Amino acid sequence: MGLSACSQASSADEPQFASAETTVGNWAIQPESSHIQFSAEQEGKAFTGKFGEFSGVIDFDPAMPEAGSVKITVPLKSVEAGSNDRNSTLPEKVWFSVKTHPMAVYTSTNISAKGDGFIAKGELTLKGISVPLDLPFDLDVDGGTAVMTSNVEMDRTKWNVGASPWDTDEWVSRTVKLDLKVTAKKTN
């Protein structure tokens, strides 16, 4: 299954997605029912956020997962983290360093079946640092629609996100939980 999509945020409340999408493969991501969300803690209080823009191509056939590949690109400036303070601070050098490294990119060419689902063993490149990141995922295919979901925890400091003095759990949790959902429709 090949999946691709582009999205573009136009407001802090709800992402708006580009209507003209470039499709690669035989499935197209439906951005309006897809998301890249995250959660963490700041000073002991939980908060959630999301990225309002993303694009990606996923080639995947559940019958032959080892032939699959994925590449997801996220413009980091599209972050919305629930407060004006976080929204203005996250793009700065100590966190995402958007001026120097505007994109986060996840790539994998190593996908396999695992239990009732699958796992993509890949790399996340953030702030110019590439670190292995495994994404276990479930896939539900119903006719011409597929829904992929994944939940994974990551240590933000592996990518130097929240550089010193923010690289401890004292103010912001080092652990960030990702919640991914990709809905796609068959294009041919």
PDB file of C-alpha atoms in Angstrom:
ATOM      1  CA  MET A   1       0.000   0.000   0.000  1.00  0.00           C
ATOM      2  CA  GLY A   2       1.478   3.368  -0.881  1.00  0.00           C
ATOM      3  CA  LEU A   3       0.293   6.310   1.177  1.00  0.00           C
ATOM      4  CA  SER A   4       1.009   9.994   0.661  1.00  0.00           C
ATOM      5  CA  ALA A   5      -0.355  13.271   1.947  1.00  0.00           C
ATOM      6  CA  CYS A   6       0.300  16.913   2.566  1.00  0.00           C
ATOM      7  CA  SER A   7      -1.262  19.048   5.239  1.00  0.00           C
ATOM      8  CA  GLN A   8      -1.161  22.685   6.141  1.00  0.00           C
ATOM      9  CA  ALA A   9      -2.314  24.359   9.353  1.00  0.00           C
ATOM     10  CA  SER A  10      -4.149  27.670   9.145  1.00  0.00           C
ATOM     11  CA  SER A  11      -5.279  28.105  12.741  1.00  0.00           C
ATOM     12  CA  ALA A  12      -4.161  27.050  16.202  1.00  0.00           C
ATOM     13  CA  ASP A  13      -7.435  25.219  16.850  1.00  0.00           C
ATOM     14  CA  GLU A  14      -7.856  22.907  13.888  1.00  0.00           C
ATOM     15  CA  PRO A  15      -5.408  21.945  11.168  1.00  0.00           C
ATOM     16  CA  GLN A  16      -6.514  22.756   7.638  1.00  0.00           C
ATOM     17  CA  PHE A  17      -5.144  20.564   4.896  1.00  0.00           C
ATOM     18  CA  ALA A  18      -4.133  21.345   1.369  1.00  0.00           C
ATOM     19  CA  SER A  19      -6.722  20.225  -1.151  1.00  0.00           C
ATOM     20  CA  ALA A  20      -4.187  19.461  -3.896  1.00  0.00           C
ATOM     21  CA  GLU A  21      -2.279  16.351  -2.869  1.00  0.00           C
ATOM     22  CA  THR A  22       0.481  14.539  -4.680  1.00  0.00           C
ATOM     23  CA  THR A  23      -0.216  10.819  -4.624  1.00  0.00           C
ATOM     24  CA  VAL A  24       2.556   8.259  -4.832  1.00  0.00           C
ATOM     25  CA  GLY A  25       1.640   4.599  -4.695  1.00  0.00           C
ATOM     26  CA  ASN A  26      -1.845   3.180  -4.580  1.00  0.00           C
ATOM     27  CA  TRP A  27      -3.140   4.736  -1.329  1.00  0.00           C
ATOM     28  CA  ALA A  28      -3.548   8.420  -0.394  1.00  0.00           C
ATOM     29  CA  ILE A  29      -3.500   9.720   3.183  1.00  0.00           C
ATOM     30  CA  GLN A  30      -6.707  11.434   4.244  1.00  0.00           C
ATOM     31  CA  PRO A  31      -5.234  14.275   6.353  1.00  0.00           C
ATOM     32  CA  GLU A  32      -8.582  15.352   7.815  1.00  0.00           C
ATOM     33  CA  SER A  33      -8.807  12.015   9.647  1.00  0.00           C
ATOM     34  CA  SER A  34      -5.071  11.597  10.339  1.00  0.00           C
ATOM     35  CA  HIS A  35      -2.892  13.126  13.055  1.00  0.00           C
ATOM     36  CA  ILE A  36       0.524  13.380  14.654  1.00  0.00           C
ATOM     37  CA  GLN A  37      -0.017  14.187  18.332  1.00  0.00           C
ATOM     38  CA  PHE A  38       2.227  14.119  21.391  1.00  0.00           C
ATOM     39  CA  SER A  39       1.955  14.385  25.153  1.00  0.00           C
ATOM     40  CA  ALA A  40       4.435  15.173  27.936  1.00  0.00           C
ATOM     41  CA  GLU A  41       4.547  16.906  31.326  1.00  0.00           C
ATOM     42  CA  GLN A  42       5.619  20.429  32.202  1.00  0.00           C
ATOM     43  CA  GLU A  43       6.225  21.136  35.891  1.00  0.00           C
ATOM     44  CA  GLY A  44       4.331  17.940  36.746  1.00  0.00           C
ATOM     45  CA  LYS A  45       1.241  18.813  34.668  1.00  0.00           C
ATOM     46  CA  ALA A  46       0.332  16.866  31.553  1.00  0.00           C
ATOM     47  CA  PHE A  47      -0.077  18.686  28.248  1.00  0.00           C
ATOM     48  CA  THR A  48      -0.793  17.583  24.696  1.00  0.00           C
ATOM     49  CA  GLY A  49       0.211  18.961  21.358  1.00  0.00           C
ATOM     50  CA  LYS A  50       0.054  18.263  17.654  1.00  0.00           C
ATOM     51  CA  PHE A  51       1.688  19.102  14.371  1.00  0.00           C
ATOM     52  CA  GLY A  52      -0.688  20.784  11.928  1.00  0.00           C
ATOM     53  CA  GLU A  53       1.442  20.054   8.856  1.00  0.00           C
ATOM     54  CA  PHE A  54       2.948  16.805   7.636  1.00  0.00           C
ATOM     55  CA  SER A  55       3.536  14.889   4.456  1.00  0.00           C
ATOM     56  CA  GLY A  56       4.471  11.339   3.777  1.00  0.00           C
ATOM     57  CA  VAL A  57       4.756   8.368   1.521  1.00  0.00           C
ATOM     58  CA  ILE A  58       4.193   4.862   2.842  1.00  0.00           C
ATOM     59  CA  ASP A  59       4.487   1.847   0.580  1.00  0.00           C
ATOM     60  CA  PHE A  60       3.089  -1.171   2.366  1.00  0.00           C
ATOM     61  CA  ASP A  61       1.319  -4.418   1.618  1.00  0.00           C
ATOM     62  CA  PRO A  62       0.215  -6.330   4.748  1.00  0.00           C
ATOM     63  CA  ALA A  63       0.862  -9.611   2.896  1.00  0.00           C
ATOM     64  CA  MET A  64       4.490  -8.571   2.207  1.00  0.00           C
ATOM     65  CA  PRO A  65       5.501  -6.141   4.994  1.00  0.00           C
ATOM     66  CA  GLU A  66       9.228  -6.695   4.370  1.00  0.00           C
ATOM     67  CA  ALA A  67       8.859  -4.950   0.975  1.00  0.00           C
ATOM     68  CA  GLY A  68       7.425  -1.832   2.635  1.00  0.00           C
ATOM     69  CA  SER A  69       8.937   1.569   3.308  1.00  0.00           C
ATOM     70  CA  VAL A  70       7.894   4.812   4.943  1.00  0.00           C
ATOM     71  CA  LYS A  71       9.030   8.429   4.912  1.00  0.00           C
ATOM     72  CA  ILE A  72       7.139  11.052   6.924  1.00  0.00           C
ATOM     73  CA  THR A  73       8.190  14.720   6.958  1.00  0.00           C
ATOM     74  CA  VAL A  74       6.940  17.144   9.608  1.00  0.00           C
ATOM     75  CA  PRO A  75       7.532  20.921   9.394  1.00  0.00           C
ATOM     76  CA  LEU A  76       8.305  21.683  13.040  1.00  0.00           C
ATOM     77  CA  LYS A  77       6.991  25.259  12.808  1.00  0.00           C
ATOM     78  CA  SER A  78       3.483  23.749  12.672  1.00  0.00           C
ATOM     79  CA  VAL A  79       3.628  22.728  16.341  1.00  0.00           C
ATOM     80  CA  GLU A  80       0.650  23.586  18.545  1.00  0.00           C
ATOM     81  CA  ALA A  81       1.283  22.642  22.180  1.00  0.00           C
ATOM     82  CA  GLY A  82      -1.660  24.094  24.075  1.00  0.00           C
ATOM     83  CA  SER A  83      -0.212  27.406  25.292  1.00  0.00           C
ATOM     84  CA  ASN A  84       1.231  30.566  23.769  1.00  0.00           C
ATOM     85  CA  ASP A  85       4.376  30.087  25.880  1.00  0.00           C
ATOM     86  CA  ARG A  86       5.052  26.562  24.587  1.00  0.00           C
ATOM     87  CA  ASN A  87       4.052  27.487  21.025  1.00  0.00           C
ATOM     88  CA  SER A  88       6.567  30.351  20.940  1.00  0.00           C
ATOM     89  CA  THR A  89       9.337  28.486  22.823  1.00  0.00           C
ATOM     90  CA  LEU A  90       9.338  25.115  21.017  1.00  0.00           C
ATOM     91  CA  PRO A  91      10.615  26.502  17.662  1.00  0.00           C
ATOM     92  CA  GLU A  92      13.620  28.105  19.430  1.00  0.00           C
ATOM     93  CA  LYS A  93      17.179  26.734  19.246  1.00  0.00           C
ATOM     94  CA  VAL A  94      17.111  24.981  22.630  1.00  0.00           C
ATOM     95  CA  TRP A  95      14.055  22.908  21.623  1.00  0.00           C
ATOM     96  CA  PHE A  96      13.390  22.262  17.877  1.00  0.00           C
ATOM     97  CA  SER A  97      15.860  24.771  16.365  1.00  0.00           C
ATOM     98  CA  VAL A  98      13.449  25.427  13.486  1.00  0.00           C
ATOM     99  CA  LYS A  99      15.652  28.052  11.790  1.00  0.00           C
ATOM    100  CA  THR A 100      18.495  25.554  11.378  1.00  0.00           C
ATOM    101  CA  HIS A 101      16.507  22.299  11.146  1.00  0.00           C
ATOM    102  CA  PRO A 102      12.942  23.079   9.981  1.00  0.00           C
ATOM    103  CA  MET A 103      11.881  19.466   9.391  1.00  0.00           C
ATOM    104  CA  ALA A 104      11.662  16.235  11.350  1.00  0.00           C
ATOM    105  CA  VAL A 105      11.886  13.170   9.106  1.00  0.00           C
ATOM    106  CA  TYR A 106      11.086   9.547   9.935  1.00  0.00           C
ATOM    107  CA  THR A 107      12.257   6.868   7.493  1.00  0.00           C
ATOM    108  CA  SER A 108      12.080   3.081   7.524  1.00  0.00           C
ATOM    109  CA  THR A 109      12.783   0.351   4.990  1.00  0.00           C
ATOM    110  CA  ASN A 110      12.597  -2.402   7.624  1.00  0.00           C
ATOM    111  CA  ILE A 111       8.963  -3.331   8.305  1.00  0.00           C
ATOM    112  CA  SER A 112       7.847  -6.718   9.605  1.00  0.00           C
ATOM    113  CA  ALA A 113       4.878  -8.479  11.153  1.00  0.00           C
ATOM    114  CA  LYS A 114       4.838  -8.512  14.957  1.00  0.00           C
ATOM    115  CA  GLY A 115       2.040 -10.292  16.829  1.00  0.00           C
ATOM    116  CA  ASP A 116      -1.291  -9.059  15.469  1.00  0.00           C
ATOM    117  CA  GLY A 117       0.329  -5.914  14.056  1.00  0.00           C
ATOM    118  CA  PHE A 118       3.547  -4.715  12.509  1.00  0.00           C
ATOM    119  CA  ILE A 119       6.723  -2.851  13.429  1.00  0.00           C
ATOM    120  CA  ALA A 120       8.655  -0.296  11.401  1.00  0.00           C
ATOM    121  CA  LYS A 121      12.301  -0.136  12.463  1.00  0.00           C
ATOM    122  CA  GLY A 122      13.605   3.200  11.289  1.00  0.00           C
ATOM    123  CA  GLU A 123      15.286   6.474  12.138  1.00  0.00           C
ATOM    124  CA  LEU A 124      13.917   9.800  13.265  1.00  0.00           C
ATOM    125  CA  THR A 125      16.024  12.776  12.228  1.00  0.00           C
ATOM    126  CA  LEU A 126      15.415  15.835  14.381  1.00  0.00           C
ATOM    127  CA  LYS A 127      17.753  18.826  14.828  1.00  0.00           C
ATOM    128  CA  GLY A 128      20.164  17.120  12.412  1.00  0.00           C
ATOM    129  CA  ILE A 129      20.475  14.085  14.712  1.00  0.00           C
ATOM    130  CA  SER A 130      19.364  10.657  13.434  1.00  0.00           C
ATOM    131  CA  VAL A 131      18.417   8.118  16.098  1.00  0.00           C
ATOM    132  CA  PRO A 132      16.798   4.683  15.669  1.00  0.00           C
ATOM    133  CA  LEU A 133      13.084   4.692  16.525  1.00  0.00           C
ATOM    134  CA  ASP A 134      10.867   1.615  16.264  1.00  0.00           C
ATOM    135  CA  LEU A 135       7.195   2.265  15.519  1.00  0.00           C
ATOM    136  CA  PRO A 136       4.900  -0.643  16.332  1.00  0.00           C
ATOM    137  CA  PHE A 137       1.602  -0.168  14.506  1.00  0.00           C
ATOM    138  CA  ASP A 138      -1.774  -1.713  13.949  1.00  0.00           C
ATOM    139  CA  LEU A 139      -3.463  -1.683  10.565  1.00  0.00           C
ATOM    140  CA  ASP A 140      -7.173  -2.044   9.856  1.00  0.00           C
ATOM    141  CA  VAL A 141      -8.070  -2.397   6.182  1.00  0.00           C
ATOM    142  CA  ASP A 142     -11.747  -2.247   5.244  1.00  0.00           C
ATOM    143  CA  GLY A 143     -12.345  -2.301   1.505  1.00  0.00           C
ATOM    144  CA  GLY A 144     -10.755   0.800   0.053  1.00  0.00           C
ATOM    145  CA  THR A 145      -9.875   2.409   3.399  1.00  0.00           C
ATOM    146  CA  ALA A 146      -6.926   1.654   5.676  1.00  0.00           C
ATOM    147  CA  VAL A 147      -6.280   3.030   9.187  1.00  0.00           C
ATOM    148  CA  MET A 148      -2.817   2.778  10.745  1.00  0.00           C
ATOM    149  CA  THR A 149      -2.392   3.614  14.440  1.00  0.00           C
ATOM    150  CA  SER A 150       0.744   3.742  16.556  1.00  0.00           C
ATOM    151  CA  ASN A 151       1.607   4.793  20.088  1.00  0.00           C
ATOM    152  CA  VAL A 152       5.236   4.990  21.144  1.00  0.00           C
ATOM    153  CA  GLU A 153       7.330   6.679  23.831  1.00  0.00           C
ATOM    154  CA  MET A 154      10.596   8.448  23.083  1.00  0.00           C
ATOM    155  CA  ASP A 155      13.289  10.241  25.092  1.00  0.00           C
ATOM    156  CA  ARG A 156      13.450  13.763  23.608  1.00  0.00           C
ATOM    157  CA  THR A 157      17.006  14.287  24.859  1.00  0.00           C
ATOM    158  CA  LYS A 158      18.360  11.720  22.356  1.00  0.00           C
ATOM    159  CA  TRP A 159      17.742  14.443  19.739  1.00  0.00           C
ATOM    160  CA  ASN A 160      18.936  17.278  21.996  1.00  0.00           C
ATOM    161  CA  VAL A 161      15.359  18.589  22.196  1.00  0.00           C
ATOM    162  CA  GLY A 162      15.361  20.674  25.343  1.00  0.00           C
ATOM    163  CA  ALA A 163      19.098  21.249  25.580  1.00  0.00           C
ATOM    164  CA  SER A 164      20.732  22.132  28.893  1.00  0.00           C
ATOM    165  CA  PRO A 165      19.367  23.208  31.325  1.00  0.00           C
ATOM    166  CA  TRP A 166      16.105  21.621  30.064  1.00  0.00           C
ATOM    167  CA  ASP A 167      17.601  18.160  29.511  1.00  0.00           C
ATOM    168  CA  THR A 168      16.340  16.701  32.795  1.00  0.00           C
ATOM    169  CA  ASP A 169      12.873  15.768  34.079  1.00  0.00           C
ATOM    170  CA  GLU A 170      12.899  18.692  36.521  1.00  0.00           C
ATOM    171  CA  TRP A 171      10.817  21.095  34.388  1.00  0.00           C
ATOM    172  CA  VAL A 172       9.721  19.129  31.312  1.00  0.00           C
ATOM    173  CA  SER A 173       9.503  15.336  31.124  1.00  0.00           C
ATOM    174  CA  ARG A 174      12.172  13.675  29.042  1.00  0.00           C
ATOM    175  CA  THR A 175       9.609  11.078  27.936  1.00  0.00           C
ATOM    176  CA  VAL A 176       7.300  12.171  25.120  1.00  0.00           C
ATOM    177  CA  LYS A 177       4.419   9.950  24.028  1.00  0.00           C
ATOM    178  CA  LEU A 178       3.555   9.952  20.326  1.00  0.00           C
ATOM    179  CA  ASP A 179       0.049   9.154  19.073  1.00  0.00           C
ATOM    180  CA  LEU A 180      -0.092   8.589  15.310  1.00  0.00           C
ATOM    181  CA  LYS A 181      -3.084   7.884  13.106  1.00  0.00           C
ATOM    182  CA  VAL A 182      -3.017   7.644   9.332  1.00  0.00           C
ATOM    183  CA  THR A 183      -6.222   7.067   7.389  1.00  0.00           C
ATOM    184  CA  ALA A 184      -5.756   6.284   3.693  1.00  0.00           C
ATOM    185  CA  LYS A 185      -7.945   5.503   0.725  1.00  0.00           C
ATOM    186  CA  LYS A 186      -7.108   3.283  -2.211  1.00  0.00           C
ATOM    187  CA  THR A 187      -6.374   5.376  -5.308  1.00  0.00           C
ATOM    188  CA  ASN A 188      -6.521   2.647  -7.957  1.00  0.00           C
TER     189      ASN A 188
END
